[in-house]
Amino acid sequence: MGETFQRCPLRTPAGRFLVSLPSGGEFLLGTPELVGRASGQGFCIPVQEMVAVRLGAARDGKEVLGSPGDENCFTVFFVQREKQEFWSLGVLEFTAPPKSQPAVRWVNALQIWIRLHGVTRPKSLLVFINPVGGRKQAVEIYRGQVAPLFTLAGIYVQVVETCHANEARDYILQQDLRDFDGLVSVGGDGTFNELMHALIDRTQWKAGGSETDIDTELLSPRLRIGIIPAGSTDCICFATVGTNDPITSALHIIIGDSQPLDVCSIWHNARLLRYSVSLVGYGFYGDVVSTSEKYRWMGPMRYTYAGAKAVLSNRSYEGTVEFQVARTKEASPRDQTRCRSGCMICSESSKQLLAGREEEKLSEPEQHTDGEWQRVQGRFLAVNLTCMSSACPKSPEGLSPCAHLADGTADLILVHECSTLSFLRHLTRHTNGSDQSARATHPSLCPWHRTGPMQLIGASC
């Protein structure tokens, strides 16, 4: 176990403090030492949120001055929480009185406790950078903001800068990944999806699963995927982390944060088309994505152009949608909850999913226990299925603000044929946080349904 300290006098730039590292090593506590008057507010730094501890004084927030033999000064780098889910790198420098508690003892003790409390922290990462995605700033973002943090945290990193489509996929499927604790996507949602598809395929292939059997159980990959946002919308990062800030994402990766996700598989004529963790869209959103691919040279503006073009065309599609209403009573698309890390609903759902799989192995096959199949027929402007809120900077609340990340269900959003003005009002509500499913003012918009008839797996990101 690590060494503990009780109320040792240390000096910081904010004054002198009585600093302690209690038994258990969960927090570094500081109480102002009263010399005539208080020298400032106290502090409490969770050891689990420490990025690194180094001998010497800090310089430029990320480097350390001083010789390794300096026994009087040490620096703690930690997660500093800002407003609106933003994180930054906090730095606190300590100086120990001569012949008292030498800094080297503090550094050794804190490093031991960081290892004990940080069992989920990655030690080795495989980083894929898409240099042409989004605003084409992925390389600059990684080298300037993320790489120094990984180095500070002592994480070994192997970088693959992709040159063509599916290069990351081929690498994941063909190379030995045993020495890595996780993958990192530096790019947009497309880059993440390429890594996710490859990792799921690799996991299924190693387990002897079949891509042509819809009843094959999908297994959770051993490796986790971290996202450094550098794309056009970065919907998946925004919906899971709460912001599209590269430093925030890097700090989440460093301290070992993990968020399970529901992944649905899309099939057609017994053939697997793809996997999705966010939005599956037919109609309006499908048209937007299809059109935007022709204008990639426009960068992020291509989505605005393609969206405006799709709204003006007001194209609808004849079809029939069949679905099962999920049996869960813990969550509803209108319960006004927001899914975050540690969500109890998702935790309970994951336990029930695992328990259900065990029961299936011990009993005869039975029919689905979800609700009866329901059918909606007509002309639709949009048929959307989302496994998460699908929030992004342009739509901070997302298409389904109360959707959960890992509860085993998805939200089905059906938009019937209506006038261009009514549909435009519907889209506007995505940007202002209003209730997107309100029927009182727009009766042509179908209410939302909680559904669960698709194949799901629990992945990590």
CSV table of C-alpha atoms in Angstrom, one decimal:
chain,number,residue,atom,x,y,z
A,1,MET,CA,0.0,0.0,0.0
A,2,GLY,CA,1.0,3.6,-0.5
A,3,GLU,CA,2.4,5.9,2.3
A,4,THR,CA,0.0,8.3,4.0
A,5,PHE,CA,0.7,11.8,5.4
A,6,GLN,CA,-1.2,13.7,8.1
A,7,ARG,CA,-1.3,17.5,8.0
A,8,CYS,CA,2.2,18.2,6.7
A,9,PRO,CA,3.0,21.9,6.2
A,10,LEU,CA,3.6,22.7,2.5
A,11,ARG,CA,3.8,26.0,0.6
A,12,THR,CA,1.9,26.7,-2.6
A,13,PRO,CA,1.6,29.8,-4.8
A,14,ALA,CA,-1.6,30.5,-2.9
A,15,GLY,CA,0.0,30.3,0.5
A,16,ARG,CA,0.9,27.8,3.2
A,17,PHE,CA,-1.3,24.7,3.7
A,18,LEU,CA,-1.6,21.8,6.0
A,19,VAL,CA,-1.7,19.0,3.5
A,20,SER,CA,-2.8,15.4,4.2
A,21,LEU,CA,-3.1,12.2,2.3
A,22,PRO,CA,-5.4,10.1,4.5
A,23,SER,CA,-5.5,6.4,4.9
A,24,GLY,CA,-7.0,4.9,1.7
A,25,GLY,CA,-5.3,7.5,-0.5
A,26,GLU,CA,-8.5,8.7,-2.1
A,27,PHE,CA,-8.0,12.5,-1.8
A,28,LEU,CA,-5.2,15.0,-1.4
A,29,LEU,CA,-6.6,17.5,1.2
A,30,GLY,CA,-5.3,21.0,1.9
A,31,THR,CA,-6.3,23.3,4.8
A,32,PRO,CA,-5.0,26.9,4.9
A,33,GLU,CA,-2.4,27.4,7.7
A,34,LEU,CA,-3.6,30.3,9.8
A,35,VAL,CA,-0.9,32.9,10.2
A,36,GLY,CA,-2.7,36.0,11.3
A,37,ARG,CA,-5.4,35.4,8.7
A,38,ALA,CA,-6.4,32.6,6.3
A,39,SER,CA,-4.1,32.3,3.4
A,40,GLY,CA,-6.8,31.1,1.0
A,41,GLN,CA,-9.4,28.5,0.4
A,42,GLY,CA,-8.7,24.8,1.0
A,43,PHE,CA,-8.5,22.2,-1.7
A,44,CYS,CA,-9.5,18.6,-2.2
A,45,ILE,CA,-8.0,16.8,-5.2
A,46,PRO,CA,-9.3,13.2,-5.9
A,47,VAL,CA,-6.3,10.9,-6.5
A,48,GLN,CA,-8.4,9.2,-9.2
A,49,GLU,CA,-8.5,12.5,-11.2
A,50,MET,CA,-4.7,13.1,-10.9
A,51,VAL,CA,-3.0,13.0,-14.3
A,52,ALA,CA,0.6,12.9,-13.0
A,53,VAL,CA,2.8,13.9,-10.1
A,54,ARG,CA,6.3,15.1,-10.9
A,55,LEU,CA,9.3,16.4,-9.0
A,56,GLY,CA,10.1,20.0,-9.7
A,57,ALA,CA,8.2,23.2,-10.5
A,58,ALA,CA,5.7,23.5,-13.4
A,59,ARG,CA,6.4,25.5,-16.5
A,60,ASP,CA,3.8,26.3,-19.2
A,61,GLY,CA,1.3,24.0,-17.4
A,62,LYS,CA,2.7,20.8,-18.9
A,63,GLU,CA,6.5,20.7,-18.3
A,64,VAL,CA,8.5,20.5,-15.1
A,65,LEU,CA,11.6,22.4,-14.1
A,66,GLY,CA,14.1,21.2,-11.5
A,67,SER,CA,16.5,18.3,-11.2
A,68,PRO,CA,15.3,14.8,-10.4
A,69,GLY,CA,17.2,15.2,-7.1
A,70,ASP,CA,15.2,18.2,-6.0
A,71,GLU,CA,13.7,17.1,-2.6
A,72,ASN,CA,11.8,20.3,-1.8
A,73,CYS,CA,9.4,20.9,-4.7
A,74,PHE,CA,6.8,18.7,-6.6
A,75,THR,CA,3.9,19.4,-8.9
A,76,VAL,CA,0.5,17.7,-9.1
A,77,PHE,CA,-1.4,17.8,-12.5
A,78,PHE,CA,-5.1,17.0,-12.1
A,79,VAL,CA,-8.5,17.4,-13.8
A,80,GLN,CA,-10.0,20.8,-13.2
A,81,ARG,CA,-13.7,20.9,-13.9
A,82,GLU,CA,-14.9,24.0,-15.7
A,83,LYS,CA,-18.4,25.1,-16.8
A,84,GLN,CA,-20.7,23.1,-19.1
A,85,GLU,CA,-18.8,19.8,-19.0
A,86,PHE,CA,-15.5,21.3,-19.9
A,87,TRP,CA,-12.3,20.0,-18.3
A,88,SER,CA,-8.9,21.5,-18.2
A,89,LEU,CA,-5.5,20.6,-16.8
A,90,GLY,CA,-5.1,21.9,-13.3
A,91,VAL,CA,-1.6,22.4,-11.9
A,92,LEU,CA,-0.6,22.9,-8.3
A,93,GLU,CA,3.0,23.3,-7.1
A,94,PHE,CA,4.1,22.3,-3.6
A,95,THR,CA,7.3,23.2,-1.7
A,96,ALA,CA,8.2,21.2,1.4
A,97,PRO,CA,10.2,22.8,4.2
A,98,PRO,CA,13.8,21.6,4.3
A,99,LYS,CA,14.4,18.5,6.5
A,100,SER,CA,10.7,17.9,6.9
A,101,GLN,CA,8.7,15.8,4.4
A,102,PRO,CA,10.9,15.7,1.3
A,103,ALA,CA,9.0,16.1,-2.0
A,104,VAL,CA,10.3,12.7,-3.3
A,105,ARG,CA,8.3,10.9,-0.6
A,106,TRP,CA,5.2,12.7,-1.6
A,107,VAL,CA,5.7,11.9,-5.2
A,108,ASN,CA,6.3,8.2,-4.6
A,109,ALA,CA,3.3,8.0,-2.3
A,110,LEU,CA,0.9,9.8,-4.7
A,111,GLN,CA,2.2,7.7,-7.7
A,112,ILE,CA,1.5,4.5,-5.8
A,113,TRP,CA,-2.0,5.6,-4.9
A,114,ILE,CA,-2.7,6.7,-8.5
A,115,ARG,CA,-1.9,3.2,-9.7
A,116,LEU,CA,-4.0,1.6,-7.0
A,117,HIS,CA,-7.0,3.8,-7.7
A,118,GLY,CA,-6.5,3.9,-11.5
A,119,VAL,CA,-6.9,0.3,-12.5
A,120,THR,CA,-8.9,1.3,-15.6
A,121,ARG,CA,-6.3,3.7,-16.8
A,122,PRO,CA,-4.8,2.9,-20.2
A,123,LYS,CA,-1.1,2.3,-20.3
A,124,SER,CA,-0.8,1.8,-24.1
A,125,LEU,CA,-3.0,3.3,-26.8
A,126,LEU,CA,-3.3,2.9,-30.6
A,127,VAL,CA,-4.3,6.3,-32.1
A,128,PHE,CA,-5.8,6.7,-35.5
A,129,ILE,CA,-5.8,10.2,-37.0
A,130,ASN,CA,-8.0,11.1,-40.0
A,131,PRO,CA,-6.1,14.2,-41.4
A,132,VAL,CA,-8.8,15.0,-44.0
A,133,GLY,CA,-11.9,14.8,-41.8
A,134,GLY,CA,-14.0,17.8,-40.8
A,135,ARG,CA,-12.0,21.0,-40.9
A,136,LYS,CA,-8.8,19.0,-41.7
A,137,GLN,CA,-7.3,20.0,-38.3
A,138,ALA,CA,-7.0,16.5,-36.7
A,139,VAL,CA,-3.2,16.3,-36.9
A,140,GLU,CA,-2.8,19.8,-35.4
A,141,ILE,CA,-5.3,19.1,-32.7
A,142,TYR,CA,-3.7,15.8,-31.7
A,143,ARG,CA,-0.1,17.1,-31.8
A,144,GLY,CA,-0.8,20.4,-30.1
A,145,GLN,CA,-3.4,19.6,-27.5
A,146,VAL,CA,-3.6,15.8,-26.9
A,147,ALA,CA,-0.2,14.3,-27.4
A,148,PRO,CA,1.4,16.4,-24.6
A,149,LEU,CA,-1.2,15.2,-22.2
A,150,PHE,CA,-0.7,11.6,-23.1
A,151,THR,CA,3.1,12.1,-22.6
A,152,LEU,CA,2.6,13.8,-19.3
A,153,ALA,CA,0.4,10.9,-18.1
A,154,GLY,CA,3.1,8.4,-19.1
A,155,ILE,CA,0.9,6.6,-21.7
A,156,TYR,CA,2.7,4.8,-24.6
A,157,VAL,CA,1.1,5.8,-27.9
A,158,GLN,CA,1.4,4.4,-31.4
A,159,VAL,CA,0.0,6.7,-34.0
A,160,VAL,CA,-1.4,5.7,-37.4
A,161,GLU,CA,-2.2,8.6,-39.7
A,162,THR,CA,-4.6,7.3,-42.3
A,163,CYS,CA,-4.2,8.0,-46.0
A,164,HIS,CA,-7.3,6.4,-47.4
A,165,ALA,CA,-10.7,5.1,-46.5
A,166,ASN,CA,-10.8,1.8,-44.5
A,167,GLU,CA,-7.1,1.9,-43.7
A,168,ALA,CA,-7.9,2.0,-40.0
A,169,ARG,CA,-10.4,-0.9,-40.5
A,170,ASP,CA,-7.8,-3.1,-42.3
A,171,TYR,CA,-5.2,-2.3,-39.6
A,172,ILE,CA,-7.5,-3.4,-36.7
A,173,LEU,CA,-8.6,-6.5,-38.5
A,174,GLN,CA,-5.1,-7.6,-39.5
A,175,GLN,CA,-2.6,-6.5,-36.8
A,176,ASP,CA,-1.9,-7.9,-33.3
A,177,LEU,CA,-3.6,-5.6,-30.7
A,178,ARG,CA,-2.7,-7.6,-27.6
A,179,ASP,CA,-0.3,-4.9,-26.3
A,180,PHE,CA,-2.9,-2.1,-26.4
A,181,ASP,CA,-5.5,-1.1,-23.8
A,182,GLY,CA,-7.6,0.9,-26.2
A,183,LEU,CA,-8.1,2.6,-29.5
A,184,VAL,CA,-8.4,6.3,-30.0
A,185,SER,CA,-10.2,8.0,-32.9
A,186,VAL,CA,-9.0,11.5,-33.8
A,187,GLY,CA,-11.5,12.7,-36.4
A,188,GLY,CA,-15.3,12.8,-36.7
A,189,ASP,CA,-18.1,10.4,-36.4
A,190,GLY,CA,-17.1,8.6,-39.6
A,191,THR,CA,-13.7,7.8,-38.2
A,192,PHE,CA,-15.2,6.5,-34.9
A,193,ASN,CA,-17.6,4.4,-36.9
A,194,GLU,CA,-14.8,2.8,-39.0
A,195,LEU,CA,-13.0,1.9,-35.8
A,196,MET,CA,-16.2,0.6,-34.1
A,197,HIS,CA,-17.1,-1.6,-37.1
A,198,ALA,CA,-13.6,-3.0,-37.3
A,199,LEU,CA,-13.5,-3.8,-33.6
A,200,ILE,CA,-16.9,-5.5,-33.5
A,201,ASP,CA,-16.0,-7.5,-36.6
A,202,ARG,CA,-12.7,-8.5,-35.1
A,203,THR,CA,-14.4,-9.6,-31.9
A,204,GLN,CA,-17.0,-11.6,-33.7
A,205,TRP,CA,-14.5,-13.2,-36.0
A,206,LYS,CA,-12.3,-14.3,-33.1
A,207,ALA,CA,-15.3,-15.7,-31.3
A,208,GLY,CA,-16.4,-17.7,-34.4
A,209,GLY,CA,-19.5,-15.6,-35.0
A,210,SER,CA,-21.3,-15.2,-38.3
A,211,GLU,CA,-22.1,-12.0,-40.1
A,212,THR,CA,-24.9,-13.6,-42.0
A,213,ASP,CA,-26.9,-14.9,-38.9
A,214,ILE,CA,-29.1,-12.2,-37.3
A,215,ASP,CA,-29.5,-14.4,-34.2
A,216,THR,CA,-25.7,-14.6,-33.5
A,217,GLU,CA,-25.0,-13.0,-30.1
A,218,LEU,CA,-22.8,-9.9,-30.5
A,219,LEU,CA,-20.0,-9.8,-28.0
A,220,SER,CA,-18.6,-6.7,-26.3
A,221,PRO,CA,-15.0,-6.0,-27.5
A,222,ARG,CA,-12.2,-6.1,-25.0
A,223,LEU,CA,-10.7,-2.8,-26.2
A,224,ARG,CA,-12.4,0.5,-25.6
A,225,ILE,CA,-12.5,3.3,-28.0
A,226,GLY,CA,-11.7,6.9,-27.0
A,227,ILE,CA,-12.8,9.9,-29.2
A,228,ILE,CA,-10.8,13.0,-29.7
A,229,PRO,CA,-13.3,15.3,-31.6
A,230,ALA,CA,-11.9,16.7,-34.8
A,231,GLY,CA,-14.8,16.3,-37.3
A,232,SER,CA,-17.7,18.3,-38.6
A,233,THR,CA,-20.4,17.6,-36.0
A,234,ASP,CA,-18.8,15.1,-33.5
A,235,CYS,CA,-22.3,13.9,-32.5
A,236,ILE,CA,-21.1,10.8,-30.6
A,237,CYS,CA,-18.5,12.7,-28.6
A,238,PHE,CA,-20.9,15.5,-27.8
A,239,ALA,CA,-23.7,13.1,-26.7
A,240,THR,CA,-21.4,11.0,-24.4
A,241,VAL,CA,-19.0,13.6,-23.0
A,242,GLY,CA,-21.2,16.7,-23.1
A,243,THR,CA,-18.8,18.8,-25.2
A,244,ASN,CA,-16.6,18.7,-28.3
A,245,ASP,CA,-13.4,19.8,-26.5
A,246,PRO,CA,-10.3,17.7,-27.3
A,247,ILE,CA,-8.6,18.4,-24.0
A,248,THR,CA,-11.7,17.3,-22.1
A,249,SER,CA,-11.9,14.1,-24.1
A,250,ALA,CA,-8.1,13.4,-23.6
A,251,LEU,CA,-8.5,13.8,-19.8
A,252,HIS,CA,-11.4,11.4,-19.7
A,253,ILE,CA,-9.3,8.9,-21.6
A,254,ILE,CA,-6.2,9.4,-19.3
A,255,ILE,CA,-8.1,8.8,-16.0
A,256,GLY,CA,-9.8,5.7,-17.4
A,257,ASP,CA,-13.4,6.9,-17.7
A,258,SER,CA,-15.6,4.5,-19.5
A,259,GLN,CA,-19.2,4.8,-20.9
A,260,PRO,CA,-21.0,1.7,-22.2
A,261,LEU,CA,-23.1,2.3,-25.4
A,262,ASP,CA,-25.9,0.4,-27.1
A,263,VAL,CA,-25.0,-0.6,-30.6
A,264,CYS,CA,-27.7,-1.6,-33.0
A,265,SER,CA,-27.2,-3.7,-36.1
A,266,ILE,CA,-29.1,-2.9,-39.4
A,267,TRP,CA,-30.1,-5.8,-41.6
A,268,HIS,CA,-31.6,-6.1,-45.1
A,269,ASN,CA,-32.7,-9.4,-46.6
A,270,ALA,CA,-30.7,-11.4,-44.0
A,271,ARG,CA,-27.6,-9.3,-44.8
A,272,LEU,CA,-25.8,-7.1,-42.3
A,273,LEU,CA,-25.5,-3.5,-43.6
A,274,ARG,CA,-23.9,-1.8,-40.7
A,275,TYR,CA,-23.8,-0.9,-37.0
A,276,SER,CA,-24.9,2.3,-35.4
A,277,VAL,CA,-24.6,3.9,-31.9
A,278,SER,CA,-26.3,7.2,-32.8
A,279,LEU,CA,-28.9,7.9,-35.5
A,280,VAL,CA,-30.3,5.6,-38.2
A,281,GLY,CA,-32.2,7.9,-40.5
A,282,TYR,CA,-34.4,7.2,-43.5
A,283,GLY,CA,-35.9,10.1,-45.5
A,284,PHE,CA,-34.8,13.6,-44.6
A,285,TYR,CA,-31.6,12.7,-42.7
A,286,GLY,CA,-30.7,10.0,-45.2
A,287,ASP,CA,-31.1,12.5,-48.0
A,288,VAL,CA,-28.9,15.1,-46.1
A,289,VAL,CA,-26.1,12.6,-45.6
A,290,SER,CA,-26.3,11.3,-49.2
A,291,THR,CA,-26.3,14.8,-50.7
A,292,SER,CA,-23.5,16.1,-48.4
A,293,GLU,CA,-21.1,13.4,-49.6
A,294,LYS,CA,-21.1,15.1,-53.0
A,295,TYR,CA,-19.9,18.4,-51.4
A,296,ARG,CA,-17.2,17.2,-49.0
A,297,TRP,CA,-15.0,20.1,-50.4
A,298,MET,CA,-17.3,22.5,-48.6
A,299,GLY,CA,-16.3,21.1,-45.1
A,300,PRO,CA,-18.9,21.4,-42.3
A,301,MET,CA,-20.9,23.8,-44.4
A,302,ARG,CA,-21.9,20.9,-46.6
A,303,TYR,CA,-24.5,19.8,-44.0
A,304,THR,CA,-26.1,23.2,-43.9
A,305,TYR,CA,-26.3,23.3,-47.7
A,306,ALA,CA,-27.6,19.7,-48.0
A,307,GLY,CA,-30.1,20.3,-45.2
A,308,ALA,CA,-31.5,23.4,-46.8
A,309,LYS,CA,-31.9,21.6,-50.1
A,310,ALA,CA,-33.7,18.7,-48.5
A,311,VAL,CA,-36.1,21.0,-46.6
A,312,LEU,CA,-37.0,22.9,-49.8
A,313,SER,CA,-37.6,19.7,-51.7
A,314,ASN,CA,-40.0,18.5,-48.9
A,315,ARG,CA,-39.7,14.9,-50.2
A,316,SER,CA,-41.8,12.2,-48.5
A,317,TYR,CA,-41.7,8.5,-48.8
A,318,GLU,CA,-44.5,5.9,-48.7
A,319,GLY,CA,-43.8,3.1,-46.3
A,320,THR,CA,-44.8,0.9,-43.4
A,321,VAL,CA,-42.9,1.0,-40.1
A,322,GLU,CA,-43.2,-2.0,-37.7
A,323,PHE,CA,-41.9,-1.9,-34.2
A,324,GLN,CA,-42.2,-3.3,-30.7
A,325,VAL,CA,-42.7,-1.0,-27.7
A,326,ALA,CA,-40.0,-1.7,-25.1
A,327,ARG,CA,-41.1,-3.3,-21.9
A,328,THR,CA,-38.9,-1.0,-19.7
A,329,LYS,CA,-40.8,1.3,-17.3
A,330,GLU,CA,-37.8,3.0,-15.9
A,331,ALA,CA,-37.4,5.5,-18.8
A,332,SER,CA,-39.5,7.4,-21.2
A,333,PRO,CA,-38.7,9.7,-24.1
A,334,ARG,CA,-40.5,12.4,-22.1
A,335,ASP,CA,-39.2,11.8,-18.5
A,336,GLN,CA,-37.0,14.8,-18.7
A,337,THR,CA,-33.9,12.9,-17.5
A,338,ARG,CA,-30.5,13.2,-19.0
A,339,CYS,CA,-28.3,10.2,-19.3
A,340,ARG,CA,-24.8,10.7,-17.9
A,341,SER,CA,-21.9,8.4,-16.8
A,342,GLY,CA,-23.0,6.2,-13.9
A,343,CYS,CA,-26.7,6.4,-14.9
A,344,MET,CA,-28.7,3.9,-12.7
A,345,ILE,CA,-31.2,3.1,-15.5
A,346,CYS,CA,-28.4,2.0,-17.9
A,347,SER,CA,-26.7,0.1,-15.1
A,348,GLU,CA,-29.8,-1.9,-14.2
A,349,SER,CA,-30.6,-2.5,-17.9
A,350,SER,CA,-27.1,-3.9,-18.4
A,351,LYS,CA,-27.6,-6.3,-15.5
A,352,GLN,CA,-31.0,-7.4,-16.8
A,353,LEU,CA,-29.5,-8.0,-20.3
A,354,LEU,CA,-26.8,-10.2,-18.9
A,355,ALA,CA,-29.3,-12.1,-16.7
A,356,GLY,CA,-31.6,-12.6,-19.7
A,357,ARG,CA,-28.8,-14.1,-21.7
A,358,GLU,CA,-28.0,-16.6,-18.9
A,359,GLU,CA,-31.7,-17.6,-18.8
A,360,GLU,CA,-31.8,-18.1,-22.5
A,361,LYS,CA,-28.9,-20.5,-22.3
A,362,LEU,CA,-30.7,-22.6,-19.6
A,363,SER,CA,-34.2,-22.6,-21.1
A,364,GLU,CA,-36.0,-23.4,-24.3
A,365,PRO,CA,-36.2,-20.6,-26.9
A,366,GLU,CA,-39.2,-18.4,-26.3
A,367,GLN,CA,-40.9,-15.6,-28.1
A,368,HIS,CA,-39.9,-12.0,-27.4
A,369,THR,CA,-41.3,-10.6,-24.1
A,370,ASP,CA,-41.5,-7.1,-25.4
A,371,GLY,CA,-44.8,-5.5,-26.3
A,372,GLU,CA,-46.9,-6.5,-29.3
A,373,TRP,CA,-45.7,-5.6,-32.8
A,374,GLN,CA,-47.2,-2.3,-33.9
A,375,ARG,CA,-47.5,-0.9,-37.4
A,376,VAL,CA,-47.7,2.6,-38.8
A,377,GLN,CA,-48.4,3.1,-42.5
A,378,GLY,CA,-48.3,6.3,-44.5
A,379,ARG,CA,-46.1,8.9,-46.1
A,380,PHE,CA,-43.1,10.0,-44.0
A,381,LEU,CA,-40.7,12.9,-44.3
A,382,ALA,CA,-38.4,11.2,-41.8
A,383,VAL,CA,-38.1,7.8,-40.1
A,384,ASN,CA,-35.4,8.1,-37.4
A,385,LEU,CA,-34.1,5.6,-34.8
A,386,THR,CA,-31.6,6.9,-32.3
A,387,CYS,CA,-29.8,5.0,-29.5
A,388,MET,CA,-28.7,8.2,-27.8
A,389,SER,CA,-29.8,11.9,-27.7
A,390,SER,CA,-27.8,12.6,-30.9
A,391,ALA,CA,-26.9,16.0,-29.5
A,392,CYS,CA,-24.3,18.2,-31.2
A,393,PRO,CA,-23.3,21.8,-31.1
A,394,LYS,CA,-26.1,22.8,-33.5
A,395,SER,CA,-28.6,20.8,-31.5
A,396,PRO,CA,-27.5,20.9,-27.9
A,397,GLU,CA,-30.4,18.8,-26.7
A,398,GLY,CA,-30.5,16.4,-29.7
A,399,LEU,CA,-33.3,14.7,-31.5
A,400,SER,CA,-34.3,12.7,-28.4
A,401,PRO,CA,-33.0,14.6,-25.3
A,402,CYS,CA,-34.0,11.9,-22.8
A,403,ALA,CA,-32.6,8.9,-24.7
A,404,HIS,CA,-30.3,6.7,-22.7
A,405,LEU,CA,-26.9,5.5,-23.8
A,406,ALA,CA,-27.0,1.9,-22.6
A,407,ASP,CA,-30.5,0.9,-21.6
A,408,GLY,CA,-31.0,-1.6,-24.4
A,409,THR,CA,-33.7,0.5,-26.2
A,410,ALA,CA,-33.9,3.1,-28.9
A,411,ASP,CA,-36.2,6.0,-29.6
A,412,LEU,CA,-38.3,5.9,-32.8
A,413,ILE,CA,-39.2,9.3,-34.3
A,414,LEU,CA,-41.8,9.2,-37.1
A,415,VAL,CA,-42.5,12.5,-39.0
A,416,HIS,CA,-45.5,12.2,-41.3
A,417,GLU,CA,-45.9,14.2,-44.5
A,418,CYS,CA,-46.6,17.8,-43.7
A,419,SER,CA,-46.0,21.3,-45.1
A,420,THR,CA,-42.5,22.7,-45.5
A,421,LEU,CA,-43.3,25.3,-42.9
A,422,SER,CA,-44.4,22.7,-40.3
A,423,PHE,CA,-41.4,20.6,-40.9
A,424,LEU,CA,-39.1,23.6,-40.7
A,425,ARG,CA,-40.7,24.4,-37.3
A,426,HIS,CA,-40.0,20.8,-36.2
A,427,LEU,CA,-36.4,21.1,-37.2
A,428,THR,CA,-36.1,24.5,-35.4
A,429,ARG,CA,-37.1,22.9,-32.1
A,430,HIS,CA,-34.0,20.8,-32.3
A,431,THR,CA,-31.9,23.9,-32.0
A,432,ASN,CA,-33.7,25.7,-29.2
A,433,GLY,CA,-34.3,22.9,-26.6
A,434,SER,CA,-38.1,22.8,-27.0
A,435,ASP,CA,-40.1,19.6,-26.9
A,436,GLN,CA,-39.5,18.2,-30.3
A,437,SER,CA,-42.4,15.7,-30.0
A,438,ALA,CA,-45.1,18.2,-29.0
A,439,ARG,CA,-48.3,17.5,-30.9
A,440,ALA,CA,-50.4,20.4,-29.6
A,441,THR,CA,-49.1,22.9,-32.2
A,442,HIS,CA,-48.1,20.4,-34.9
A,443,PRO,CA,-50.6,17.6,-35.1
A,444,SER,CA,-49.0,16.2,-38.3
A,445,LEU,CA,-45.9,15.1,-36.3
A,446,CYS,CA,-46.2,11.5,-34.9
A,447,PRO,CA,-45.5,11.0,-31.2
A,448,TRP,CA,-42.3,9.2,-30.2
A,449,HIS,CA,-42.2,5.5,-29.4
A,450,ARG,CA,-39.7,3.7,-27.1
A,451,THR,CA,-38.7,0.6,-29.1
A,452,GLY,CA,-36.4,-2.4,-28.8
A,453,PRO,CA,-36.6,-4.9,-31.6
A,454,MET,CA,-33.0,-4.6,-32.9
A,455,GLN,CA,-29.8,-6.5,-32.0
A,456,LEU,CA,-27.9,-4.6,-29.3
A,457,ILE,CA,-24.4,-5.0,-27.8
A,458,GLY,CA,-22.7,-3.2,-25.0
A,459,ALA,CA,-19.6,-1.4,-26.3
A,460,SER,CA,-17.3,1.1,-24.6
A,461,CYS,CA,-16.1,4.4,-25.6
